[in-house]
PDB file of C-alpha atoms in Angstrom:
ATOM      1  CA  UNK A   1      42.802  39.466  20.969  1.00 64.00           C
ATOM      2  CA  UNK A   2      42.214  36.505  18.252  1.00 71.00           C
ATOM      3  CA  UNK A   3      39.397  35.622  20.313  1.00 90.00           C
ATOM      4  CA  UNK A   4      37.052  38.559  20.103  1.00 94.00           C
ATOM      5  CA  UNK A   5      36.657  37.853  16.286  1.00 96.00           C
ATOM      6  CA  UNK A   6      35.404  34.431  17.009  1.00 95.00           C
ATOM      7  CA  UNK A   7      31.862  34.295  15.937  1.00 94.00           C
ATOM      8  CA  UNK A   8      30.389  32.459  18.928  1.00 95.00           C
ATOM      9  CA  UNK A   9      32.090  35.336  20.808  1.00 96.00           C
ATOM     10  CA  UNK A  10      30.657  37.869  19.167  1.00 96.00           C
ATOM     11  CA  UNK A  11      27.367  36.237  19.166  1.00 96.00           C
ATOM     12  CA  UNK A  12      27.280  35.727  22.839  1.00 94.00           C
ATOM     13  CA  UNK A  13      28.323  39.222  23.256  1.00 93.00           C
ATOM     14  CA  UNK A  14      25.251  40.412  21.603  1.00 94.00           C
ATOM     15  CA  UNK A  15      22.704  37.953  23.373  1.00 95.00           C
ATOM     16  CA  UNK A  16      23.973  39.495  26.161  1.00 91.00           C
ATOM     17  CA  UNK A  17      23.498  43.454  25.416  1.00 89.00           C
ATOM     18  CA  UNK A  18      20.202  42.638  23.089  1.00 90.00           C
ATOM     19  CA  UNK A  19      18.147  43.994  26.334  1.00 86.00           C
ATOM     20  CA  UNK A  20      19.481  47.217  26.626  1.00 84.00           C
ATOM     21  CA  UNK A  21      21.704  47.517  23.234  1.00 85.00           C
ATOM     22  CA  UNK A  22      19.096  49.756  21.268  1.00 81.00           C
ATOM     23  CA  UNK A  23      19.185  52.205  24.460  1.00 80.00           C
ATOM     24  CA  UNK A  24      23.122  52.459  25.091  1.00 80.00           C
ATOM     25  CA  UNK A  25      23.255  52.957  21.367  1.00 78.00           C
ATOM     26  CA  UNK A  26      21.349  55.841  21.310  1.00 79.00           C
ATOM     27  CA  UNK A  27      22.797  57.229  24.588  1.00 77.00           C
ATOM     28  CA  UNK A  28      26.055  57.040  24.281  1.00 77.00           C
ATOM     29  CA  UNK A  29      26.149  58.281  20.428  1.00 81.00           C
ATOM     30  CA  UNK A  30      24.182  61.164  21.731  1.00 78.00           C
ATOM     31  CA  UNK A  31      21.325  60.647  19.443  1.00 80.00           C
ATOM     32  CA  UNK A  32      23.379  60.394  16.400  1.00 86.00           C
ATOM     33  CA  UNK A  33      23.053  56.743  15.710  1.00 89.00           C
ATOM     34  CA  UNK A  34      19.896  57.093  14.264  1.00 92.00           C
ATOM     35  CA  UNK A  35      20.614  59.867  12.277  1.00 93.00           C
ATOM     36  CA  UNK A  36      23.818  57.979  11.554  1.00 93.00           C
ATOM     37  CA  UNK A  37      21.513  54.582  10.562  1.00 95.00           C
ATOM     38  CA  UNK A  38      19.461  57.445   8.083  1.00 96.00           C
ATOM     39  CA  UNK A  39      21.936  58.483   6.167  1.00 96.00           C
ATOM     40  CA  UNK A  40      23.673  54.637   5.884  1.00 96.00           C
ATOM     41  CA  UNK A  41      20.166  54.166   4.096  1.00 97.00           C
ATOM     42  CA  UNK A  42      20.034  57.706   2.556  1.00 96.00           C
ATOM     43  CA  UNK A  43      23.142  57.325   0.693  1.00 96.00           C
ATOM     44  CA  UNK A  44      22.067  54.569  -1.819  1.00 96.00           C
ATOM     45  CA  UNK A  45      18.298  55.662  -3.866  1.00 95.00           C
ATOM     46  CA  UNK A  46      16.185  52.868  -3.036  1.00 97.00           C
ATOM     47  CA  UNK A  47      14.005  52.125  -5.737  1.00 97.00           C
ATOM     48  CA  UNK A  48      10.485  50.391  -4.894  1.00 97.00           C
ATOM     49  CA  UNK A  49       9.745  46.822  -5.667  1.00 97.00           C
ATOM     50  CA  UNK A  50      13.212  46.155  -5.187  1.00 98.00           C
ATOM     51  CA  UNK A  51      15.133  43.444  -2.795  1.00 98.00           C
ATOM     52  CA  UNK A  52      17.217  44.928   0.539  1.00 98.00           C
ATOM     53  CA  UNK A  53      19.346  42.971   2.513  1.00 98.00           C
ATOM     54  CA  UNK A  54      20.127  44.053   5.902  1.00 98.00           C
ATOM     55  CA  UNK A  55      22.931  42.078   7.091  1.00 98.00           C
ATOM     56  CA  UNK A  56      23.897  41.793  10.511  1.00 97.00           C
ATOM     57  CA  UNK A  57      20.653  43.479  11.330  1.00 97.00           C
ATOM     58  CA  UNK A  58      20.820  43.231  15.259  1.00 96.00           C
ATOM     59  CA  UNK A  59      16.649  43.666  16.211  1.00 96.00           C
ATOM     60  CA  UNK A  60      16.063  45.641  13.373  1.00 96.00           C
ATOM     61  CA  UNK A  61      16.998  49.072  13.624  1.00 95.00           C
ATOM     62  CA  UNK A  62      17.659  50.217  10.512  1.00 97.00           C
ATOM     63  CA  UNK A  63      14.073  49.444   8.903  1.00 98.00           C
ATOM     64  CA  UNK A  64      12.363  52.013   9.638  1.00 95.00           C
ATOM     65  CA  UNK A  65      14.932  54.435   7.466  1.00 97.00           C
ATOM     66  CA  UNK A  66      14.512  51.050   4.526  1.00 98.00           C
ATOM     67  CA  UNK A  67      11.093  50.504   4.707  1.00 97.00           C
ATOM     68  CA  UNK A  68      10.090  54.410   3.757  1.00 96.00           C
ATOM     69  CA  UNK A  69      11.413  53.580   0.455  1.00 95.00           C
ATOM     70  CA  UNK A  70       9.602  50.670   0.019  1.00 97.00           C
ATOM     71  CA  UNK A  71       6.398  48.912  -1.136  1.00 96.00           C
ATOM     72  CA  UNK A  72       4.496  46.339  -1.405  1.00 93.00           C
ATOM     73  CA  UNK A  73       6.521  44.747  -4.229  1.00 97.00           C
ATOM     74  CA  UNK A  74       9.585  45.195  -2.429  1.00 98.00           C
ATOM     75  CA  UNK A  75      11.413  42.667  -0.245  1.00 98.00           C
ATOM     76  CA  UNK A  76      13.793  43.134   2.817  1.00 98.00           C
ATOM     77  CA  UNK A  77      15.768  40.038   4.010  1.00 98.00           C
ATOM     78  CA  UNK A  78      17.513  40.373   7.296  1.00 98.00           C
ATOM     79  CA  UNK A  79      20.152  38.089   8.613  1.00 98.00           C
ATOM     80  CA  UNK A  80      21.903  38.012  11.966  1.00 98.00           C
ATOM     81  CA  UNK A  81      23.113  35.533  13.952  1.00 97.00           C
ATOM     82  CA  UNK A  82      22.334  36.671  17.612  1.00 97.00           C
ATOM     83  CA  UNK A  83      19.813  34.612  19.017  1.00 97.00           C
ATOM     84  CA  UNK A  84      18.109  37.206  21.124  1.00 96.00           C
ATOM     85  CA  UNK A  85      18.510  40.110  18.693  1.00 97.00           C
ATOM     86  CA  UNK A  86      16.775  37.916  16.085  1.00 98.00           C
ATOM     87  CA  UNK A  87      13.935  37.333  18.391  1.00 97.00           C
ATOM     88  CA  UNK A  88      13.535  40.888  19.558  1.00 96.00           C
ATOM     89  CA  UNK A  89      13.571  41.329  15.119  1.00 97.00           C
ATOM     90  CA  UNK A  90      10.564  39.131  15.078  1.00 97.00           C
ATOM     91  CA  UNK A  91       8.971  41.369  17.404  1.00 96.00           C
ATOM     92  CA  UNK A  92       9.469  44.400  15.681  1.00 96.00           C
ATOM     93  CA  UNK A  93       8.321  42.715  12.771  1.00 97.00           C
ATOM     94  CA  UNK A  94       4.741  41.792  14.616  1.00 96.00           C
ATOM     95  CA  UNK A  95       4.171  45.628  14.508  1.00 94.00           C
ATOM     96  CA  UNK A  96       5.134  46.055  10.936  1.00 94.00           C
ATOM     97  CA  UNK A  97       2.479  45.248   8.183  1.00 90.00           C
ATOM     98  CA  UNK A  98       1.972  45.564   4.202  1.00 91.00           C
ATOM     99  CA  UNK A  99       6.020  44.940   3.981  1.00 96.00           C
ATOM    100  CA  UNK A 100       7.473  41.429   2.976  1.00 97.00           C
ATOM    101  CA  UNK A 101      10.263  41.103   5.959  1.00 98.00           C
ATOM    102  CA  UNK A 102      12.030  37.922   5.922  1.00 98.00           C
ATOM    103  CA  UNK A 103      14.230  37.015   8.998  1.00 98.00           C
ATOM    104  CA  UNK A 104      17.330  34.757   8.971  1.00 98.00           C
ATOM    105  CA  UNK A 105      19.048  33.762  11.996  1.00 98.00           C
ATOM    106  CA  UNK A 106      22.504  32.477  10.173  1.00 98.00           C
ATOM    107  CA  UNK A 107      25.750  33.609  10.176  1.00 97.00           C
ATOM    108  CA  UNK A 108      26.649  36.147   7.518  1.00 97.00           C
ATOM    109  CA  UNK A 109      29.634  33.939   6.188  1.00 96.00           C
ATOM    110  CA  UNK A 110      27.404  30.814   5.825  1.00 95.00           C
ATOM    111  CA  UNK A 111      23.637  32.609   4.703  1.00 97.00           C
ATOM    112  CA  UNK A 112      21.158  31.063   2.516  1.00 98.00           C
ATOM    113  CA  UNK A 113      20.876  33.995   0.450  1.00 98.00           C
ATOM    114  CA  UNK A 114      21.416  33.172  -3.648  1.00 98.00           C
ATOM    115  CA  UNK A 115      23.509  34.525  -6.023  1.00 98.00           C
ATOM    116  CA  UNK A 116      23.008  37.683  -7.590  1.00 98.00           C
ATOM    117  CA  UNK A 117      19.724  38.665  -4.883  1.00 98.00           C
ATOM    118  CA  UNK A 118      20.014  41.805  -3.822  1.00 98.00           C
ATOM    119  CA  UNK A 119      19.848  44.978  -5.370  1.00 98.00           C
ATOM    120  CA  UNK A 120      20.803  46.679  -2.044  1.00 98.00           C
ATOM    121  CA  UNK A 121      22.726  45.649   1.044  1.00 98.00           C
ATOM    122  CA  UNK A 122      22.618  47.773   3.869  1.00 98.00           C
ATOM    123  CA  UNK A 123      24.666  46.975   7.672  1.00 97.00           C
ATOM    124  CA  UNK A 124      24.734  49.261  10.488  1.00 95.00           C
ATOM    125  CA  UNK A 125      27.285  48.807  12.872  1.00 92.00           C
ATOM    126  CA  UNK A 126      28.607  45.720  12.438  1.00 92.00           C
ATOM    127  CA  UNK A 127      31.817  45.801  10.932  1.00 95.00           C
ATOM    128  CA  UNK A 128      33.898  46.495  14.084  1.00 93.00           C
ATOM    129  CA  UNK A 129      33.232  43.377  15.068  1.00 95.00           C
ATOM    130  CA  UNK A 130      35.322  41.527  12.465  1.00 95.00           C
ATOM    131  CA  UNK A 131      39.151  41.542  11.746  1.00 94.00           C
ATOM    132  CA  UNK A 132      40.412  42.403   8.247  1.00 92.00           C
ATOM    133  CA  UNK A 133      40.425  38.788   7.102  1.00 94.00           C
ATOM    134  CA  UNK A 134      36.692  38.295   7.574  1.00 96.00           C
ATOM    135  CA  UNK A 135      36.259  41.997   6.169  1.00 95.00           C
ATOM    136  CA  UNK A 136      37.571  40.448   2.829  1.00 95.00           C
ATOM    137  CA  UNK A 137      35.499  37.560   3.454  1.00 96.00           C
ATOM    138  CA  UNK A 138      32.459  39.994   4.071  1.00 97.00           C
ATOM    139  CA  UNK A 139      32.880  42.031   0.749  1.00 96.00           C
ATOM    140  CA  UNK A 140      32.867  38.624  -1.265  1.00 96.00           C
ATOM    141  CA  UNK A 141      30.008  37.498   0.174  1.00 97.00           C
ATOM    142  CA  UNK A 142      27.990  40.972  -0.353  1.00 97.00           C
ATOM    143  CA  UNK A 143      29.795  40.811  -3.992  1.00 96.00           C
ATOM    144  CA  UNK A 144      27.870  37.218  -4.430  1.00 97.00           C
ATOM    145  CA  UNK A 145      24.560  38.644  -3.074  1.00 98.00           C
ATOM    146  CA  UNK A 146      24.406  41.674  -4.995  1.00 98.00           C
ATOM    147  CA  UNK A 147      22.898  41.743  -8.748  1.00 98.00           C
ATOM    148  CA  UNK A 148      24.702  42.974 -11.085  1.00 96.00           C
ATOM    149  CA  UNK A 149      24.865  47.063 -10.655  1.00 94.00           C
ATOM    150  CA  UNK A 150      23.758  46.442  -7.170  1.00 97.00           C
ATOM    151  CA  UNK A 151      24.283  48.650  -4.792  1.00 97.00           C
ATOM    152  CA  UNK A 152      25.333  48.827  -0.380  1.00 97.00           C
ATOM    153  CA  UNK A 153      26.265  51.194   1.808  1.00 97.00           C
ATOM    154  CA  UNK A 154      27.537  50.466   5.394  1.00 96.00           C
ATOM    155  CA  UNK A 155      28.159  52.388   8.738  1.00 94.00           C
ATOM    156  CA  UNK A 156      29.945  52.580  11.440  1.00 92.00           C
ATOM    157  CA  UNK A 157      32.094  54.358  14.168  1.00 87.00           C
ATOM    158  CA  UNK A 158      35.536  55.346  13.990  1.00 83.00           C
ATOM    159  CA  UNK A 159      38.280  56.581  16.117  1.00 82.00           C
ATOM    160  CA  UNK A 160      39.001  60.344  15.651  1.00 81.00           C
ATOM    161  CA  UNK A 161      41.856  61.347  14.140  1.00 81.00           C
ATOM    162  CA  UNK A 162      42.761  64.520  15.698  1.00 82.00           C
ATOM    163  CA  UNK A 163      45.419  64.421  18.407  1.00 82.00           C
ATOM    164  CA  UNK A 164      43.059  66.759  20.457  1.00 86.00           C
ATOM    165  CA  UNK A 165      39.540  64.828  20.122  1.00 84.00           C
ATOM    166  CA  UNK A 166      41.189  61.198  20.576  1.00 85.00           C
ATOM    167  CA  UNK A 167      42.326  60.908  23.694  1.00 85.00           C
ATOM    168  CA  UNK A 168      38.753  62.231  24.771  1.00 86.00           C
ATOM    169  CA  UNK A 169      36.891  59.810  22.737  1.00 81.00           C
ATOM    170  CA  UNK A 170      39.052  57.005  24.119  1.00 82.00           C
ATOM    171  CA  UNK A 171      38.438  58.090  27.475  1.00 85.00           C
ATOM    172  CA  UNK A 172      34.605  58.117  26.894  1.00 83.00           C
ATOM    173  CA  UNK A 173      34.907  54.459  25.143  1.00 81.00           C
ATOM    174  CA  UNK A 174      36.981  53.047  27.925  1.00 83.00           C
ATOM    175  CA  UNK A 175      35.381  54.522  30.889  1.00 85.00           C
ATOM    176  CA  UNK A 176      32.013  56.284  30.196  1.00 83.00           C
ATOM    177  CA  UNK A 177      30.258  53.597  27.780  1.00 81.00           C
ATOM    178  CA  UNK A 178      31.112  50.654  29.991  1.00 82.00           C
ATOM    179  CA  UNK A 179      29.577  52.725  33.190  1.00 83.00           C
ATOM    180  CA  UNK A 180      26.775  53.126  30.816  1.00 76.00           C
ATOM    181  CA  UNK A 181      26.968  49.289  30.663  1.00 75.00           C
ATOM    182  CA  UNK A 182      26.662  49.135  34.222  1.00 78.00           C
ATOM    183  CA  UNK A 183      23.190  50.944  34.752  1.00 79.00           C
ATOM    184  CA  UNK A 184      21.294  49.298  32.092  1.00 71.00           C
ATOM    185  CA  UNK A 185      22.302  46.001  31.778  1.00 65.00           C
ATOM    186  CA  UNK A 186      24.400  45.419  35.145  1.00 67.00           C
ATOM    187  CA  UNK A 187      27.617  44.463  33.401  1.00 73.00           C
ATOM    188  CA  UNK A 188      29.917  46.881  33.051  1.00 75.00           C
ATOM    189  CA  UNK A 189      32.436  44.154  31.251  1.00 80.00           C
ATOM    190  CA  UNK A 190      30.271  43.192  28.533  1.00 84.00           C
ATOM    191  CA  UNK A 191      30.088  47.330  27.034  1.00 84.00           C
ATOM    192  CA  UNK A 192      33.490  47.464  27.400  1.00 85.00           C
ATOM    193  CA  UNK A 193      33.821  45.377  24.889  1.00 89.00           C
ATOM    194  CA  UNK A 194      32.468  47.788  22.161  1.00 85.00           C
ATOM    195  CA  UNK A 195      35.278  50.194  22.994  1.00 84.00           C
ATOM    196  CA  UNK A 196      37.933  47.102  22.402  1.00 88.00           C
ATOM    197  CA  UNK A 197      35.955  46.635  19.001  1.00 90.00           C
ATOM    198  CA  UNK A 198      35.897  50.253  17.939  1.00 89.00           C
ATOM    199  CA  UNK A 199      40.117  50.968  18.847  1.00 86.00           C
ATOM    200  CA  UNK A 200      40.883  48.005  17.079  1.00 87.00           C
ATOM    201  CA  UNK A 201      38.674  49.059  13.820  1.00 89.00           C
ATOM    202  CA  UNK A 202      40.068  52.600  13.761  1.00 79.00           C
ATOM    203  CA  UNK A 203      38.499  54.206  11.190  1.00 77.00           C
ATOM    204  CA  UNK A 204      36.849  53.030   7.547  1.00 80.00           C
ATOM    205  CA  UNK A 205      40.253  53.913   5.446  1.00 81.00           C
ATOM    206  CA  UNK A 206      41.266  50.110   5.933  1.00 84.00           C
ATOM    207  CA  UNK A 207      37.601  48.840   4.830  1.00 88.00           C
ATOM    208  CA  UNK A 208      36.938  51.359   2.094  1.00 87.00           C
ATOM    209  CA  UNK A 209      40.599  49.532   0.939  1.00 88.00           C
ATOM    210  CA  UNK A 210      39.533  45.880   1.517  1.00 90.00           C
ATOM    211  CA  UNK A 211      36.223  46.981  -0.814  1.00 89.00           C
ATOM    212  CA  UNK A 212      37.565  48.219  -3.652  1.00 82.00           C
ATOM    213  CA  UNK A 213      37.039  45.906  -6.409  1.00 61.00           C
ATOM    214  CA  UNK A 214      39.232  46.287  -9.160  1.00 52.00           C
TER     215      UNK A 214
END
């Protein structure tokens, strides 16, 4: 199971689904991931003419909820390191104007970004995808990033915790998303491996644990 944490691993993973990922998103969260994305962004007050980083950023998804609280003055960095979702990103971004969007393809761990840059990170569903070591590894590095009073909010999905819901929702991760898989991208394998992410996160107790800083 080590192996699924590996970054190249994860990164393949995602060059792989970055056709049809935005689509099996949506579909198989019933609509709810961009409501879900919203209030990720809703929960922090974005003030214009600030800096946003959206880390593991995918092809951009969450912008559209960031960039209605933003200006001209303001700046949104966005780092991934997923070839293909990075290049779908710089698409998006050819339909975007009056917003300062950079785009870094690096690996969140080992980012260009200074000390003390942000005033607000934002990440929608990426933390799944990393074990609790690199979890504590991930809330240093968005401690470096952020300013002083600086503020993030991330998202993500969980396993329920009633004894009545979970069995369903692991049936629909296990069977239903990777079927799912199968009609849009042809690999019913590769969508599996989203359900493996999300059984082995659980839920958000264990990060909102890992991110308290005393």
């Amino acid at each position: 199971m080590k192996e699924i944490y590996e970054p190249k691993f994860v990164e393949k993973l995602f060059d792989k689904m970055s056709r049809s990922y935005s689509k099996v998103n949506y579909v198989t969260s019933f609509g709810f991931s961009e409501r879900w994305r919203r209030q990720c962004v809703e929960e922090i007050e974005i003030e214009k003419g600030k800096v946003i980083v959206d880390l593991m950023t995918g092809m951009g998804e969450c912008w559209k909820h960031i960039l209605t609280k933003c200006n001209n003055d303001s700046k949104l960095i966005s780092l991934d390191f997923s070839t293909e979702m990075i290049n779908r990103a710089k698409k998006n971004k050819e339909k975007i104007n009056n917003y300062d969007i950079e785009i870094l393809k690096e690996n969140v761990f080992k980012n260009s970004i200074k000390d003390q840059t942000a005033d607000y990170v934002i990440s929608g569903f990426g933390l799944k995808t990393f074990n609790d070591n690199q979890l504590e590894k991930l809330a240093d590095e968005i401690h470096r990033i952020l300013k002083p009073n600086g503020k993030f909010s991330l998202v993500d999905v969980s396993v329920p915790k009633s004894s009545i819901l979970k069995p369903f929702y692991l049936f629909y991760l296990k069977n239903i998303i990777p079927l799912l898989g199968k009609v849009f991208l042809g690999s019913p394998e590769t969508y599996k491996m989203l359900g493996v992410y999300t059984q082995e996160f659980v839920n958000s107790k264990n990060v909102e644990k890992i991110f308290e800083y005393p």
